[in-house]
Each structure stands twice: as structure tokens, then as C-alpha cells.
Tab-separated table of C-alpha atoms in Angstrom:
chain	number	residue	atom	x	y	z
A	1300	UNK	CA	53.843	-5.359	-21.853
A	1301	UNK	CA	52.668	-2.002	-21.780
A	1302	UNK	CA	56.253	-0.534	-22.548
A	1303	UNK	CA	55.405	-1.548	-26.307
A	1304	UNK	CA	51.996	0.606	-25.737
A	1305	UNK	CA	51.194	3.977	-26.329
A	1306	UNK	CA	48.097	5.936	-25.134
A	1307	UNK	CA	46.198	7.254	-28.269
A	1308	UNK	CA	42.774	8.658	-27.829
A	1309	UNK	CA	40.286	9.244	-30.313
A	1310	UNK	CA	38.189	12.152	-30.205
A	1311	UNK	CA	34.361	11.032	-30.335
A	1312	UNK	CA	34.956	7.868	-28.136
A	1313	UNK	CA	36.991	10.417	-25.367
A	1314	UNK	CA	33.769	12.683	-25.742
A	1315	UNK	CA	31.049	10.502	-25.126
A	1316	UNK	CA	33.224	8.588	-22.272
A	1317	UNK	CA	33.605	11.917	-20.411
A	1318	UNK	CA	29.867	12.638	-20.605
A	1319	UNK	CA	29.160	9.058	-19.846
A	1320	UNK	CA	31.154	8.930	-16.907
A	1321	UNK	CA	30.556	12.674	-15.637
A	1322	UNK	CA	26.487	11.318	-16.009
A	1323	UNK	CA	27.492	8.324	-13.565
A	1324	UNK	CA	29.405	10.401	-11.037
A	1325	UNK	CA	26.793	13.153	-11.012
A	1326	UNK	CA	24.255	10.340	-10.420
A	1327	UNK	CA	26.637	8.826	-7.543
A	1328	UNK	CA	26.859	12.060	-5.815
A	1329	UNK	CA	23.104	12.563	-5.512
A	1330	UNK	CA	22.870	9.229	-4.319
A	1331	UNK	CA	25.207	10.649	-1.639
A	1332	UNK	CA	23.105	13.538	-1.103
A	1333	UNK	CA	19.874	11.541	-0.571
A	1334	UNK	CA	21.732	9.163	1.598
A	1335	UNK	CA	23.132	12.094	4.023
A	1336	UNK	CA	18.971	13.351	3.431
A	1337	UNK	CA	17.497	9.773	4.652
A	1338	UNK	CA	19.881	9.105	7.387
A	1339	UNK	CA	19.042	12.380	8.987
A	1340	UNK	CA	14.933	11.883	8.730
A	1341	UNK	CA	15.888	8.208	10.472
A	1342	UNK	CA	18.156	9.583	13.211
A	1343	UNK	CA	15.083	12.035	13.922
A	1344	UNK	CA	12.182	10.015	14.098
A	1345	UNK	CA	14.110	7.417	16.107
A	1346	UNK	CA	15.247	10.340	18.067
A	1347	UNK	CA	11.670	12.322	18.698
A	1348	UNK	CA	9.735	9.151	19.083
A	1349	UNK	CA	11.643	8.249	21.955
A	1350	UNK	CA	10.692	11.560	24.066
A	1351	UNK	CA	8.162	11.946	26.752
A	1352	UNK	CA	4.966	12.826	24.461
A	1353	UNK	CA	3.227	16.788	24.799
A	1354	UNK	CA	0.403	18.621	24.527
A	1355	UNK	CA	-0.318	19.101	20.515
A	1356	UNK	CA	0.625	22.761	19.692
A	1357	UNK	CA	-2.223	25.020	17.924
A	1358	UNK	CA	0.515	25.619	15.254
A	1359	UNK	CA	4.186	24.040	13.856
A	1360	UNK	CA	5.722	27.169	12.447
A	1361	UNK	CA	8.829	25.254	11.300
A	1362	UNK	CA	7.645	21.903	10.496
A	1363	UNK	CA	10.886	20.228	10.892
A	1364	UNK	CA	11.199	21.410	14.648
A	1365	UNK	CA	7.707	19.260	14.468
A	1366	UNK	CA	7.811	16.310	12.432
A	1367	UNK	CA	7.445	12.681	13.837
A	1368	UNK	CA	6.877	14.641	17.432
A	1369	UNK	CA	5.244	12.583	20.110
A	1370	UNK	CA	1.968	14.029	21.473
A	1371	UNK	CA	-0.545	13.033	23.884
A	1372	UNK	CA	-4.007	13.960	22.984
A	1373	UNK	CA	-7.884	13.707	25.416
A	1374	UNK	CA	-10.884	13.466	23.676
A	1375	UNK	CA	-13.751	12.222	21.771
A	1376	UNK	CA	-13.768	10.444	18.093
A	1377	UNK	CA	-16.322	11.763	16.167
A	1378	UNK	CA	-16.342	8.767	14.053
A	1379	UNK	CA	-19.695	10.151	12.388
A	1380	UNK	CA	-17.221	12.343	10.581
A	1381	UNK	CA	-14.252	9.746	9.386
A	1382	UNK	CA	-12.956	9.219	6.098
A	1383	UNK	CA	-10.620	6.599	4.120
A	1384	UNK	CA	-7.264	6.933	2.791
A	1385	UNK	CA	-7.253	4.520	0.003
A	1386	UNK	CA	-4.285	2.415	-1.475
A	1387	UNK	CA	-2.465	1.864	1.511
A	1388	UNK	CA	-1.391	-1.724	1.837
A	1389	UNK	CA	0.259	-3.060	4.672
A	1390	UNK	CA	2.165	-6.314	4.785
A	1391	UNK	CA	0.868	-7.120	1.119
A	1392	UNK	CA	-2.672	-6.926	2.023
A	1393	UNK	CA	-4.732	-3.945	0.387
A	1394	UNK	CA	-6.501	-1.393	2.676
A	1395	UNK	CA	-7.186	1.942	3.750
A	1396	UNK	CA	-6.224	4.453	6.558
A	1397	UNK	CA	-8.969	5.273	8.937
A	1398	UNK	CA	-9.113	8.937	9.747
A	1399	UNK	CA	-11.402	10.472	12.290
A	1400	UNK	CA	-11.675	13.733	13.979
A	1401	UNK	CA	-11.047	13.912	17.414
A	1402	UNK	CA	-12.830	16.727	19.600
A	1403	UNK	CA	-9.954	17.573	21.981
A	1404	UNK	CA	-10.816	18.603	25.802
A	1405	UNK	CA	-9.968	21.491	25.391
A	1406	UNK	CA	-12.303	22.605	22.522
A	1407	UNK	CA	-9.665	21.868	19.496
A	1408	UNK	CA	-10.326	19.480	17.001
A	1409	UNK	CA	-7.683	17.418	15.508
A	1410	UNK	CA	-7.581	15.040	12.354
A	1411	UNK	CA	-6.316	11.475	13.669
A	1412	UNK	CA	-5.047	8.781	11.690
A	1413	UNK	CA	-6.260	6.077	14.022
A	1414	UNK	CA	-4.618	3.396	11.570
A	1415	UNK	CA	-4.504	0.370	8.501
A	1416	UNK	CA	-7.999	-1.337	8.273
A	1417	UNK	CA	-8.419	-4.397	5.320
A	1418	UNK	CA	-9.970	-4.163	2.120
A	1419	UNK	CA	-12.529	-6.276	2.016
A	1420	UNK	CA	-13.379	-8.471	-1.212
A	1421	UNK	CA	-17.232	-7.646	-0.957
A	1422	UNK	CA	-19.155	-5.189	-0.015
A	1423	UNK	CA	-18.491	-1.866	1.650
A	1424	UNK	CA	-15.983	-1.518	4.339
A	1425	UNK	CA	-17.515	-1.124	7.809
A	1426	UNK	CA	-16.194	0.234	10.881
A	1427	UNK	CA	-18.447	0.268	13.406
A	1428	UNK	CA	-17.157	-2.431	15.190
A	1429	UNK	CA	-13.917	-0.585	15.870
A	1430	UNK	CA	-15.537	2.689	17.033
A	1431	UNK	CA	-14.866	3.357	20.884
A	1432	UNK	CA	-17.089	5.559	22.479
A	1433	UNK	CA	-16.462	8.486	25.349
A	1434	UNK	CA	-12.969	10.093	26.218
A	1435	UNK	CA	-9.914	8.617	24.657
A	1436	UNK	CA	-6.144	9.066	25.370
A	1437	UNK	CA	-4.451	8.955	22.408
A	1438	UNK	CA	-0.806	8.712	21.818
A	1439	UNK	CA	0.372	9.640	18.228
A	1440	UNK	CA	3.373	11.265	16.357
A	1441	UNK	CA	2.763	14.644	14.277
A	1442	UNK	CA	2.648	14.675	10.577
A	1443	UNK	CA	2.361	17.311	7.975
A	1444	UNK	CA	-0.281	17.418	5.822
A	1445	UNK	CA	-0.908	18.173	2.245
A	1446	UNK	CA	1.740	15.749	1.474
A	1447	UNK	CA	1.850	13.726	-1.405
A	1448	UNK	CA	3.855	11.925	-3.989
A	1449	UNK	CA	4.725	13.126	-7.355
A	1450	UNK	CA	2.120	10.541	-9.368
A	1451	UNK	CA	-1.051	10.630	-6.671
A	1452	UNK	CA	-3.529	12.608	-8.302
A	1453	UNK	CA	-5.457	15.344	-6.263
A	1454	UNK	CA	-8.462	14.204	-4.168
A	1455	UNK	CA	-11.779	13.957	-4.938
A	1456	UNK	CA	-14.150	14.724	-2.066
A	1457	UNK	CA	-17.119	15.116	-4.215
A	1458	UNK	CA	-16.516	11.196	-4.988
A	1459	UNK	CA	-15.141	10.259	-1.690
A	1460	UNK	CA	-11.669	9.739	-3.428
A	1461	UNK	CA	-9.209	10.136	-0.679
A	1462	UNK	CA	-5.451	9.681	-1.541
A	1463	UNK	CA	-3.548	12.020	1.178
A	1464	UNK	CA	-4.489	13.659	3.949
A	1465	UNK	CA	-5.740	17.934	3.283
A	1466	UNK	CA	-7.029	18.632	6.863
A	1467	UNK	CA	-8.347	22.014	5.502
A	1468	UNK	CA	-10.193	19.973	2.395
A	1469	UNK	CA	-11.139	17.282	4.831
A	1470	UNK	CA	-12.253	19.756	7.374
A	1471	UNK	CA	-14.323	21.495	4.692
A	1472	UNK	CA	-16.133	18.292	3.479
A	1473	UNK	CA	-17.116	17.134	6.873
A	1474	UNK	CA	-18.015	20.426	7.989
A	1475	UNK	CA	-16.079	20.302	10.966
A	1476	UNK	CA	-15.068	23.862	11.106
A	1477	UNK	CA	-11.156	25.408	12.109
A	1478	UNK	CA	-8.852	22.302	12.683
A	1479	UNK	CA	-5.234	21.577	13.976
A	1480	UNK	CA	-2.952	21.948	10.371
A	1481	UNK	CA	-1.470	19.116	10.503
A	1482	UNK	CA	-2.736	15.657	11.921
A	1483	UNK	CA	-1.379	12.687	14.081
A	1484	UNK	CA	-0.329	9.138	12.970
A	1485	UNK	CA	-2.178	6.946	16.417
A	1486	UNK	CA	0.961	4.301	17.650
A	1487	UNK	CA	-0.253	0.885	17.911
A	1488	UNK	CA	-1.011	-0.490	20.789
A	1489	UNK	CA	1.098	-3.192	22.546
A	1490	UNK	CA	0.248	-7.018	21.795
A	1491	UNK	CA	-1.521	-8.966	18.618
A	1492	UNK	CA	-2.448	-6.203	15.552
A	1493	UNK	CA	-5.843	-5.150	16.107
A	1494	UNK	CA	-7.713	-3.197	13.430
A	1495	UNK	CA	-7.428	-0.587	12.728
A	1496	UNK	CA	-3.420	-1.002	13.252
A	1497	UNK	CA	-1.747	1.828	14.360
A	1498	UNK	CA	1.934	3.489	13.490
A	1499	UNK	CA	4.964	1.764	14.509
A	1500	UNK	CA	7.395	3.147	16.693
A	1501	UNK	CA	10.012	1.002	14.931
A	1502	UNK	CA	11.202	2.797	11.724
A	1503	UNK	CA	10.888	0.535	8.700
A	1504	UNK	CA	12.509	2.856	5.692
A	1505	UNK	CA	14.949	1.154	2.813
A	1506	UNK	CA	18.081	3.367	2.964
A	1507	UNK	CA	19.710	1.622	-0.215
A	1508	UNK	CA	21.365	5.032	-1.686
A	1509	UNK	CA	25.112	4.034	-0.524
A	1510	UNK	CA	24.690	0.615	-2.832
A	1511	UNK	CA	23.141	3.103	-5.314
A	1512	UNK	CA	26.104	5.487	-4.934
A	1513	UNK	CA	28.715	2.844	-5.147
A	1514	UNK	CA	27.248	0.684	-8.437
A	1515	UNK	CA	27.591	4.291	-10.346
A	1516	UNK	CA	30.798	4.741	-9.122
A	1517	UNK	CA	31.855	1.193	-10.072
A	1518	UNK	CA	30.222	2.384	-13.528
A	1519	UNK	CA	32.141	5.487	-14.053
A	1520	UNK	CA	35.133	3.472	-13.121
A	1521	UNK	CA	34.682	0.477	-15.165
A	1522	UNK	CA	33.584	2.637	-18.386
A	1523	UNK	CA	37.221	4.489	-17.995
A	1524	UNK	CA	39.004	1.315	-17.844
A	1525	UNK	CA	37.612	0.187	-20.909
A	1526	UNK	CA	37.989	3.718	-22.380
A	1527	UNK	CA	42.051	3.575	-21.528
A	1528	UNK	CA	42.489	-0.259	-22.499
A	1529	UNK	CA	40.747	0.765	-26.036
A	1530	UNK	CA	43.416	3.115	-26.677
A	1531	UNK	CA	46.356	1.220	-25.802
A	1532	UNK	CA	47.776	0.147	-29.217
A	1533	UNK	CA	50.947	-1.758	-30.047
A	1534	UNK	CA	53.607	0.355	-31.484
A	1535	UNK	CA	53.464	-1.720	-34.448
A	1536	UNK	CA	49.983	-0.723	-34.938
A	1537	UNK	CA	50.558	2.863	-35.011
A	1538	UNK	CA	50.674	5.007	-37.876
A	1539	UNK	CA	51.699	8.376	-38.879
A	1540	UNK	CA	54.553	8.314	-36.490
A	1541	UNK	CA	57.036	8.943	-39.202
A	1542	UNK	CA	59.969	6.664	-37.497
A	1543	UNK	CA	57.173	4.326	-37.561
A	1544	UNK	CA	56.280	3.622	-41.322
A	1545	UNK	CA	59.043	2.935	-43.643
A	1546	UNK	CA	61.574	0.895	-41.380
A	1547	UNK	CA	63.471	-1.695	-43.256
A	1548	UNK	CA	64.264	-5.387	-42.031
């Protein structure tokens, strides 16, 4: 049937097809990109968490030699000093993240996210009753700080707004003087969740970009089609041809 076709494009609908489809496959190849990109960051957290933990460094340098690093830390909480990381639900349930300095052995003080503690309905939130007192060991996994997304505002320590953690900011507020720069994500002990509830060492990140990549692809491809089936017109239905108009029965 497509012996009696010809191919005849028209020039606005081939222009806005190519920029359609070069849209979609431009959109399909960053979808690769971030895939490669998320793969990586799960190969290496599975792949640090599972080493024997060390003694926290006083600096990163390179924070991706550092980043999801296990670390053993000895000290005290000084849980006269902690603050509240708000909007961070867990499991659908609104809450914070508790995070409290911890005066090291050796002198150093570190920022520790000791975990996910409910929002209560009434009333402010109290932690006393998950305070431990004297010399902790405390396994954790290094994070950088200072990170945020692109929509969370800035915090607000003169309100007692905090939406990320700024161990310099937070150092500043509590006057805690010189701290580690960067602090450690506690991993939750083993058994029944006890607040506050700790990091997992069981990654749980949605890696959708190849189904991403492939729908735009499937796009791109299904938008051509249409463009090439458009343009397939009956000899009969052609015009200007010369041979074409004029033929007698």
C-alpha cells in the first residue's frame, strides 16, 4: 500500500516536530545522566556503609572521598545544647530531627543527628525522656552540611526555624565554639524503632530515571511516526506534479 504513497513534508509541521522531538530526546538523555548520577551515590553508600567504622577526621577536604563514611565516635551529648530539624516526616508521620552536640573524648565537638522524633498534636515537643547521660559510643555515617534543596528557605535561628543542618550557624547560636564541618547521621539501633529513630543502613532512594528516560524516548518516537504517517499521501491526492493533473480517462 505504500507503493501508491509518496513522502511529502510540510515545512511548519517538520519544524515544530524536530524541536518537539529534539526537546524529548534531550530530556531522555538527562534522564540518562541522572540515572548513571543516582546509581553511583547508591553503589557508594551501600559500599562505605559496609566498612569497619573510623575515627571522625578534623576535616573532609574532598567531600566525596567522605560522604556516607562510617565513623565511630566517644563522648558526651550535651543535650542542653540540641536543636530541631523541622518537616521531616518519616513513614507518613510528621516530625523533626533531633540534633545534639556531642563533646568528643578527645576535646572535639561534633554536631550529631541522633534521629526522627514525632510531632506531637499538643503542646511542645519534649525530649528529656530520650536524653542518656555519661559517655556514649556512637556509630554514625558522615554528612555534609549546608545542604539544602532548591525551595527550603534559609534558617531562622533568631526564631528557632531550623530547616537543614549549618554546623557553623548552629555552632554560633548555641555558643558552642569551633566544631567538626560537617556532622553525623546516628544508625539505628537493632530491634523495635525507638525514638528518636536513627539512619538506616538499608538505602531507601527511588531510582525511576530509566522509566523516565524510556517514556521520552517512546515520545520522540511516537511523535515521528505520526509526523511520517501525516505526510504519506495517495498519489491521487497530490498536486503540482505536472504528470499528475490533467490525465484523461
Amino acid at each position: 500500500m505504500l507503493g501508491n504513497r509518496r513522502f511529502r513534508p510540510t515545512f511548519w509541521a517538520t519544524f515544530f516536530t524536530v524541536l518537539a522531538a529534539a526537546f524529548m530526546l534531550g530530556l531522555c538523555y538527562w534522564q540518562v545522566e541522572r540515572l548513571i548520577w543516582k546509581t553511583g551515590i547508591i553503589e557508594q553508600f551501600e559500599s562505605r556503609v559496609a566498612e569497619p567504622p573510623v575515627a571522625p577526621p578534623d576535616a573532609l577536604g574532598d567531600i566525596d572521598d567522605w560522604r556516607y563514611r562510617r565513623v565511630r565516635l566517644e563522648g558526651v551529648y550535651l543535650h542542653d545544647k540540641e536543636l530541631l530539624i523541622t518537616g521531616k516526616p518519616f513513614e507518613g508521620n510528621a516530625g523533626f530531627h533531633l540534633i545534639t552536640p556531642m563533646k568528643l573524648t578527645d576535646g572535639r565537638t561534633v554536631l550529631v543527628n541522633r534521629g526522627w522524633i514525632q510531632l506531637k498534636a499538643l503542646g511542645p515537643v519534649d525530649t528529656a525522656p530520650m536524653h542518656v547521660e555519661g559517655v556514649q559510643t556512637v556509630e554514625g555515617l558522615i554528612r555534609e552540611d549546608r545542604r539544602k534543596g532548591y525551595f527550603v528557605p534559609e534558617n531562622e535561628p533568631q526564631n528557632e526555624v531550623w530547616l537543614y543542618v549549618d554546623t557553623a550557624e548552629m555552632a554560633a547560636a548555641r555558643d558552642l565554639g569551633p566544631v567538626l564541618p560537617y556532622y553525623v547521621d546516628r544508625l539505628r539501633d537493632p530491634g523495635p524503632f525507638r525514638m528518636p529513630i536513627g539512619a538506616d543502613t538499608d538505602i531507601h532512594v527511588r531510582n525511576e530515571h530509566l522509566s523516565y528516560a524510556v517514556t521520552w524516548a517512546l515520545l520522540a518516537l511516537t511523535l515521528i511516526v505520526i509526523y511520517v504517517i501525516f505526510h504519506l499521501k495517495p498519489e491521487d491526492d497530490l498536486s503540482g506534479d505536472g504528470e499528475g493533473n490533467g490525465r484523461e480517462e
